[in-house]
């Protein structure tokens, strides 16, 4: 029987909370310790990078200026400031480098693997949440936090690194493997890749420890493969120098070096040195070599290399997610009906 209001109209039914919204709250509540750890790690790294950007860089740069102006056998300069800058910048770069491994380990072991192992995921599927929606929300919440947090840390790291260039003699260059990735979006892409493979490993292996191991190993494999393939993601610039030089000259990331003959053929660099050396001159004459050559990437190639690498990792991440959802759908069949539909 329908009850009418004083105006004769039927009251609107009370709005039920969205199942997706409820699942988001559940994810945040279940993984509150991980959220606190992530927030603490973010704040600690942000504070360190901001300190390095300001007082840390200024103190180290002043110490280097004092050292460079020194004309006596012994001079007073703040060596501790230089050593602190060198150590802390290394720690910051390493922390950003290993951040994707932490995300992969947590995603495989705690976010997905533990819930599959304990049956919590299967229990959620018997309610009003389909397996696909469950996995989508489980990934969307941490993906948002990881993307935003890691992006901010990468920007801070790049600003810190740029401020020390040309002012601190021991500052790492852009070609350093840790600096290269910590300064750009490949770190964010690798973190998302770790999250995706953690989801795939967790749903397939249904065990927290095994999913953790597979996720970390996969992320390490992607990182190593990216290191080997990176120089070949963008055309190189060739630098040609005379044989009177000590050897080939690189502009940044070296891909190939060697000798050029009078016909334009390329030969491996015999590592002899300058043609001013009689033995080297004789060797080059016998090889018909006329110059050294180097195929390398200058600093202007940093962003093309970064964007190409980031794009490849994101494509791989999308493929991993596609496989995870397809296999989950195959294993669970059609989504369970809600309680309202069953009535």
Short mmCIF file of C-alpha atoms in Angstrom, two decimals:
data_model
loop_
_atom_site.label_atom_id
_atom_site.label_comp_id
_atom_site.label_asym_id
_atom_site.label_seq_id
_atom_site.Cartn_x
_atom_site.Cartn_y
_atom_site.Cartn_z
CA UNK A 1 0.00 0.00 0.00
CA UNK A 2 1.39 3.40 -1.02
CA UNK A 3 1.24 6.26 1.50
CA UNK A 4 0.53 9.72 0.12
CA UNK A 5 1.87 12.91 1.59
CA UNK A 6 -0.31 15.89 2.49
CA UNK A 7 0.10 17.27 -1.02
CA UNK A 8 -1.01 13.95 -2.49
CA UNK A 9 2.34 13.08 -4.03
CA UNK A 10 4.31 9.90 -3.43
CA UNK A 11 7.52 10.53 -1.44
CA UNK A 12 10.79 9.80 -3.24
CA UNK A 13 12.45 6.57 -2.06
CA UNK A 14 15.48 6.97 0.18
CA UNK A 15 18.72 6.89 -1.80
CA UNK A 16 20.82 3.84 -1.08
CA UNK A 17 24.56 4.35 -0.84
CA UNK A 18 26.46 3.47 -4.01
CA UNK A 19 28.11 0.05 -3.92
CA UNK A 20 31.20 1.56 -5.53
CA UNK A 21 31.35 4.33 -2.93
CA UNK A 22 31.04 1.78 -0.18
CA UNK A 23 33.79 -0.32 -1.71
CA UNK A 24 36.08 2.72 -1.86
CA UNK A 25 35.53 3.32 1.85
CA UNK A 26 36.18 -0.36 2.53
CA UNK A 27 39.46 -0.26 0.61
CA UNK A 28 40.63 2.80 2.53
CA UNK A 29 39.62 1.26 5.85
CA UNK A 30 41.18 -2.15 5.20
CA UNK A 31 44.46 -0.68 3.99
CA UNK A 32 44.70 2.18 6.46
CA UNK A 33 48.19 1.08 7.68
CA UNK A 34 49.50 1.14 4.12
CA UNK A 35 47.93 4.56 3.62
CA UNK A 36 49.68 5.87 6.72
CA UNK A 37 53.00 4.39 5.59
CA UNK A 38 52.61 5.91 2.14
CA UNK A 39 51.77 9.30 3.64
CA UNK A 40 54.75 9.11 5.99
CA UNK A 41 57.10 8.11 3.18
CA UNK A 42 55.77 10.89 0.98
CA UNK A 43 56.19 13.55 3.67
CA UNK A 44 59.69 12.33 4.61
CA UNK A 45 60.91 12.35 1.00
CA UNK A 46 59.25 15.68 0.26
CA UNK A 47 60.89 17.30 3.30
CA UNK A 48 64.28 15.84 2.35
CA UNK A 49 63.99 17.07 -1.26
CA UNK A 50 62.87 20.53 -0.17
CA UNK A 51 65.81 20.74 2.25
CA UNK A 52 68.19 19.66 -0.48
CA UNK A 53 66.65 22.19 -2.86
CA UNK A 54 67.23 25.02 -0.41
CA UNK A 55 69.73 24.92 2.50
CA UNK A 56 71.43 21.70 1.40
CA UNK A 57 72.32 22.95 -2.07
CA UNK A 58 73.25 26.45 -0.88
CA UNK A 59 75.64 25.12 1.78
CA UNK A 60 77.31 22.66 -0.59
CA UNK A 61 77.63 25.27 -3.35
CA UNK A 62 79.22 27.76 -0.95
CA UNK A 63 81.67 25.09 0.18
CA UNK A 64 82.65 24.33 -3.41
CA UNK A 65 83.15 28.05 -4.15
CA UNK A 66 85.47 28.31 -1.17
CA UNK A 67 87.37 25.23 -2.30
CA UNK A 68 87.71 26.45 -5.90
CA UNK A 69 89.02 29.86 -4.78
CA UNK A 70 91.64 28.26 -2.58
CA UNK A 71 95.20 28.97 -3.71
CA UNK A 72 96.98 27.65 -0.62
CA UNK A 73 98.05 24.08 0.19
CA UNK A 74 95.42 23.95 2.94
CA UNK A 75 92.14 25.87 3.01
CA UNK A 76 89.14 26.01 5.28
CA UNK A 77 85.86 25.02 3.64
CA UNK A 78 82.76 23.19 4.81
CA UNK A 79 83.54 19.65 3.66
CA UNK A 80 80.68 18.24 5.74
CA UNK A 81 78.17 20.24 3.69
CA UNK A 82 79.52 18.69 0.50
CA UNK A 83 79.42 15.18 1.91
CA UNK A 84 75.89 15.67 3.29
CA UNK A 85 74.64 16.88 -0.08
CA UNK A 86 76.29 13.96 -1.87
CA UNK A 87 74.86 11.37 0.53
CA UNK A 88 71.35 12.77 0.84
CA UNK A 89 70.89 13.27 -2.90
CA UNK A 90 71.91 9.65 -3.41
CA UNK A 91 69.43 8.52 -0.75
CA UNK A 92 66.64 10.54 -2.36
CA UNK A 93 67.36 9.14 -5.84
CA UNK A 94 67.53 5.58 -4.51
CA UNK A 95 64.26 6.01 -2.64
CA UNK A 96 62.46 7.11 -5.80
CA UNK A 97 64.13 4.32 -7.77
CA UNK A 98 62.90 1.62 -5.40
CA UNK A 99 59.45 3.12 -4.89
CA UNK A 100 57.90 1.03 -7.72
CA UNK A 101 59.23 -2.14 -6.07
CA UNK A 102 57.47 -1.23 -2.82
CA UNK A 103 54.22 -0.58 -4.69
CA UNK A 104 54.50 -3.92 -6.52
CA UNK A 105 55.24 -5.83 -3.32
CA UNK A 106 52.30 -4.25 -1.49
CA UNK A 107 49.88 -4.73 -4.39
CA UNK A 108 50.75 -8.39 -4.80
CA UNK A 109 50.94 -9.31 -1.13
CA UNK A 110 48.38 -7.13 0.65
CA UNK A 111 46.07 -5.35 -1.77
CA UNK A 112 45.07 -8.42 -3.83
CA UNK A 113 46.97 -11.57 -2.81
CA UNK A 114 45.96 -11.60 0.85
CA UNK A 115 42.28 -11.02 0.10
CA UNK A 116 42.25 -13.79 -2.50
CA UNK A 117 44.04 -16.09 -0.07
CA UNK A 118 41.73 -15.37 2.87
CA UNK A 119 38.49 -15.48 0.86
CA UNK A 120 37.60 -11.83 1.53
CA UNK A 121 37.42 -11.13 -2.19
CA UNK A 122 35.09 -14.07 -2.84
CA UNK A 123 32.84 -12.88 -0.02
CA UNK A 124 32.60 -9.42 -1.59
CA UNK A 125 31.62 -10.99 -4.91
CA UNK A 126 28.62 -12.70 -3.32
CA UNK A 127 27.26 -9.29 -2.29
CA UNK A 128 26.31 -6.57 -4.74
CA UNK A 129 29.83 -6.10 -6.17
CA UNK A 130 30.95 -7.88 -9.32
CA UNK A 131 34.53 -9.23 -9.54
CA UNK A 132 35.39 -6.71 -12.27
CA UNK A 133 34.10 -3.76 -10.26
CA UNK A 134 35.85 -5.07 -7.15
CA UNK A 135 39.20 -5.22 -8.95
CA UNK A 136 38.66 -1.86 -10.66
CA UNK A 137 37.99 -0.05 -7.39
CA UNK A 138 40.78 -1.91 -5.60
CA UNK A 139 43.20 -0.59 -8.22
CA UNK A 140 41.72 2.86 -8.83
CA UNK A 141 42.13 4.08 -5.26
CA UNK A 142 45.87 3.26 -4.85
CA UNK A 143 46.58 4.17 -8.49
CA UNK A 144 45.33 7.69 -7.82
CA UNK A 145 47.38 8.05 -4.65
CA UNK A 146 50.50 6.55 -6.24
CA UNK A 147 50.24 8.70 -9.37
CA UNK A 148 49.73 11.98 -7.51
CA UNK A 149 52.29 11.29 -4.78
CA UNK A 150 55.01 9.95 -7.06
CA UNK A 151 54.51 12.76 -9.57
CA UNK A 152 55.00 15.39 -6.86
CA UNK A 153 58.17 13.66 -5.62
CA UNK A 154 59.56 13.42 -9.16
CA UNK A 155 58.98 17.15 -9.73
CA UNK A 156 60.68 17.99 -6.43
CA UNK A 157 63.62 15.73 -7.27
CA UNK A 158 64.10 17.35 -10.67
CA UNK A 159 63.98 20.84 -9.19
CA UNK A 160 66.50 19.83 -6.52
CA UNK A 161 68.81 18.25 -9.10
CA UNK A 162 68.62 21.22 -11.50
CA UNK A 163 69.51 23.70 -8.76
CA UNK A 164 72.78 21.92 -8.05
CA UNK A 165 73.95 21.70 -11.67
CA UNK A 166 76.97 23.91 -12.36
CA UNK A 167 77.26 24.83 -8.68
CA UNK A 168 78.34 21.56 -7.06
CA UNK A 169 81.19 19.67 -8.68
CA UNK A 170 80.12 16.25 -7.35
CA UNK A 171 76.47 16.58 -8.43
CA UNK A 172 75.35 13.66 -10.59
CA UNK A 173 74.76 14.30 -14.27
CA UNK A 174 71.55 13.63 -16.16
CA UNK A 175 72.92 10.35 -17.55
CA UNK A 176 73.24 8.75 -14.12
CA UNK A 177 70.73 5.82 -14.14
CA UNK A 178 69.19 6.73 -10.80
CA UNK A 179 68.94 10.44 -11.62
CA UNK A 180 67.59 9.82 -15.12
CA UNK A 181 64.51 7.96 -13.90
CA UNK A 182 64.02 9.89 -10.65
CA UNK A 183 63.82 13.11 -12.68
CA UNK A 184 61.08 11.96 -15.03
CA UNK A 185 57.72 10.22 -15.50
CA UNK A 186 59.23 6.76 -15.99
CA UNK A 187 59.22 6.44 -12.18
CA UNK A 188 55.46 7.05 -12.12
CA UNK A 189 54.90 4.59 -14.98
CA UNK A 190 57.01 1.92 -13.27
CA UNK A 191 55.03 2.37 -10.05
CA UNK A 192 51.75 1.88 -11.92
CA UNK A 193 53.25 -1.13 -13.68
CA UNK A 194 54.12 -2.62 -10.30
CA UNK A 195 50.55 -2.03 -9.12
CA UNK A 196 49.13 -3.73 -12.21
CA UNK A 197 51.36 -6.79 -12.07
CA UNK A 198 50.64 -7.06 -8.35
CA UNK A 199 46.95 -7.31 -9.20
CA UNK A 200 47.57 -9.94 -11.86
CA UNK A 201 49.84 -12.01 -9.63
CA UNK A 202 47.45 -11.75 -6.69
CA UNK A 203 44.40 -12.89 -8.65
CA UNK A 204 46.23 -15.74 -10.33
CA UNK A 205 48.43 -17.10 -7.55
CA UNK A 206 45.95 -16.40 -4.72
CA UNK A 207 48.76 -16.24 -2.19
CA UNK A 208 50.34 -13.18 -0.61
CA UNK A 209 53.96 -14.40 -0.50
CA UNK A 210 54.05 -15.85 -4.01
CA UNK A 211 52.33 -12.78 -5.44
CA UNK A 212 54.83 -10.52 -3.66
CA UNK A 213 57.81 -12.38 -5.13
CA UNK A 214 56.41 -12.46 -8.66
CA UNK A 215 55.45 -8.79 -8.56
CA UNK A 216 58.88 -7.65 -7.40
CA UNK A 217 60.71 -9.88 -9.88
CA UNK A 218 58.51 -8.65 -12.75
CA UNK A 219 59.10 -5.00 -11.80
CA UNK A 220 62.84 -5.62 -11.60
CA UNK A 221 62.74 -7.26 -15.03
CA UNK A 222 60.91 -4.29 -16.55
CA UNK A 223 63.38 -1.90 -14.97
CA UNK A 224 66.39 -3.83 -16.28
CA UNK A 225 64.89 -4.20 -19.76
CA UNK A 226 64.16 -0.47 -19.82
CA UNK A 227 67.77 0.25 -18.94
CA UNK A 228 69.06 -1.86 -21.82
CA UNK A 229 66.51 -0.67 -24.37
CA UNK A 230 66.43 3.03 -23.49
CA UNK A 231 69.33 4.16 -25.76
CA UNK A 232 67.54 2.67 -28.77
CA UNK A 233 64.20 4.41 -28.30
CA UNK A 234 65.27 7.58 -30.13
CA UNK A 235 67.67 8.30 -33.04
CA UNK A 236 71.20 9.10 -31.95
CA UNK A 237 73.47 11.98 -32.91
CA UNK A 238 76.79 11.11 -34.55
CA UNK A 239 79.93 12.97 -33.45
CA UNK A 240 83.05 12.67 -35.61
CA UNK A 241 86.48 13.64 -34.24
CA UNK A 242 89.96 13.44 -35.70
CA UNK A 243 92.40 10.66 -34.92
CA UNK A 244 94.61 13.17 -33.16
CA UNK A 245 92.15 13.07 -30.27
CA UNK A 246 92.55 10.53 -27.48
CA UNK A 247 89.40 8.70 -28.59
CA UNK A 248 85.73 9.12 -29.48
CA UNK A 249 83.82 11.99 -27.87
CA UNK A 250 80.41 11.30 -26.35
CA UNK A 251 77.63 13.88 -25.96
CA UNK A 252 75.83 12.04 -23.17
CA UNK A 253 74.46 8.49 -23.35
CA UNK A 254 76.80 6.55 -25.62
CA UNK A 255 75.31 3.90 -27.91
CA UNK A 256 78.12 3.07 -30.36
CA UNK A 257 81.75 4.15 -30.75
CA UNK A 258 84.47 3.22 -33.18
CA UNK A 259 86.48 4.20 -36.23
CA UNK A 260 85.36 5.44 -39.63
CA UNK A 261 87.32 4.39 -42.72
CA UNK A 262 87.83 6.39 -45.90
CA UNK A 263 84.90 4.50 -47.45
CA UNK A 264 82.58 5.30 -44.56
CA UNK A 265 82.72 1.82 -43.05
CA UNK A 266 82.57 1.50 -39.28
CA UNK A 267 85.13 -0.43 -37.27
CA UNK A 268 85.34 -1.19 -33.53
CA UNK A 269 87.48 1.17 -31.51
CA UNK A 270 90.84 -0.58 -30.88
CA UNK A 271 91.29 1.63 -27.78
CA UNK A 272 94.76 2.63 -28.90
CA UNK A 273 94.50 6.38 -28.39
CA UNK A 274 95.74 9.37 -30.34
CA UNK A 275 97.44 9.06 -33.72
CA UNK A 276 100.30 11.10 -32.25
CA UNK A 277 101.43 7.77 -30.90
CA UNK A 278 103.51 6.06 -33.60
CA UNK A 279 102.05 2.61 -32.98
CA UNK A 280 98.49 3.96 -33.06
CA UNK A 281 99.19 5.92 -36.24
CA UNK A 282 100.52 2.75 -37.92
CA UNK A 283 97.46 0.80 -36.78
CA UNK A 284 95.03 3.41 -38.10
CA UNK A 285 96.85 3.57 -41.42
CA UNK A 286 96.61 -0.21 -41.76
CA UNK A 287 92.89 -0.11 -40.98
CA UNK A 288 92.33 2.80 -43.41
CA UNK A 289 90.78 4.73 -40.49
CA UNK A 290 90.31 8.46 -40.92
CA UNK A 291 88.40 9.49 -37.76
CA UNK A 292 86.66 8.44 -34.59
CA UNK A 293 82.87 8.39 -34.40
CA UNK A 294 80.37 8.28 -31.56
CA UNK A 295 76.62 7.67 -31.73
CA UNK A 296 75.16 9.13 -28.55
CA UNK A 297 72.26 11.03 -27.02
CA UNK A 298 72.86 14.65 -25.95
CA UNK A 299 70.94 16.19 -23.07
CA UNK A 300 68.35 17.54 -25.51
CA UNK A 301 67.23 13.93 -26.01
CA UNK A 302 66.29 13.54 -22.35
CA UNK A 303 62.58 14.20 -22.78
CA UNK A 304 62.13 12.21 -26.00
CA UNK A 305 63.77 9.22 -24.30
CA UNK A 306 61.70 9.74 -21.15
CA UNK A 307 58.42 10.01 -22.99
CA UNK A 308 59.13 7.01 -25.22
CA UNK A 309 60.11 4.89 -22.22
CA UNK A 310 57.09 6.06 -20.23
CA UNK A 311 54.76 5.28 -23.12
CA UNK A 312 56.12 1.75 -23.50
CA UNK A 313 55.78 1.03 -19.78
CA UNK A 314 52.22 2.37 -19.73
CA UNK A 315 51.30 0.23 -22.75
CA UNK A 316 52.73 -2.80 -20.97
CA UNK A 317 50.78 -1.82 -17.85
CA UNK A 318 47.54 -1.60 -19.85
CA UNK A 319 48.17 -5.06 -21.33
CA UNK A 320 48.79 -6.54 -17.87
CA UNK A 321 45.54 -5.01 -16.60
CA UNK A 322 43.65 -6.32 -19.61
CA UNK A 323 44.94 -9.83 -18.97
CA UNK A 324 44.09 -9.55 -15.25
CA UNK A 325 40.47 -8.54 -15.93
CA UNK A 326 40.01 -11.10 -18.70
CA UNK A 327 41.32 -13.97 -16.57
CA UNK A 328 39.30 -12.85 -13.55
CA UNK A 329 36.14 -12.76 -15.67
CA UNK A 330 36.90 -16.20 -17.08
CA UNK A 331 37.48 -17.68 -13.63
CA UNK A 332 34.45 -16.12 -11.94
CA UNK A 333 31.95 -16.24 -14.80
CA UNK A 334 29.08 -13.78 -14.84
CA UNK A 335 28.78 -11.29 -12.00
CA UNK A 336 26.50 -12.34 -9.13
CA UNK A 337 23.09 -10.72 -8.99
CA UNK A 338 22.38 -8.18 -6.31
CA UNK A 339 20.01 -8.95 -3.46
CA UNK A 340 17.39 -6.68 -4.96
CA UNK A 341 17.54 -8.51 -8.29
CA UNK A 342 17.22 -11.87 -6.54
CA UNK A 343 13.97 -10.79 -4.92
#
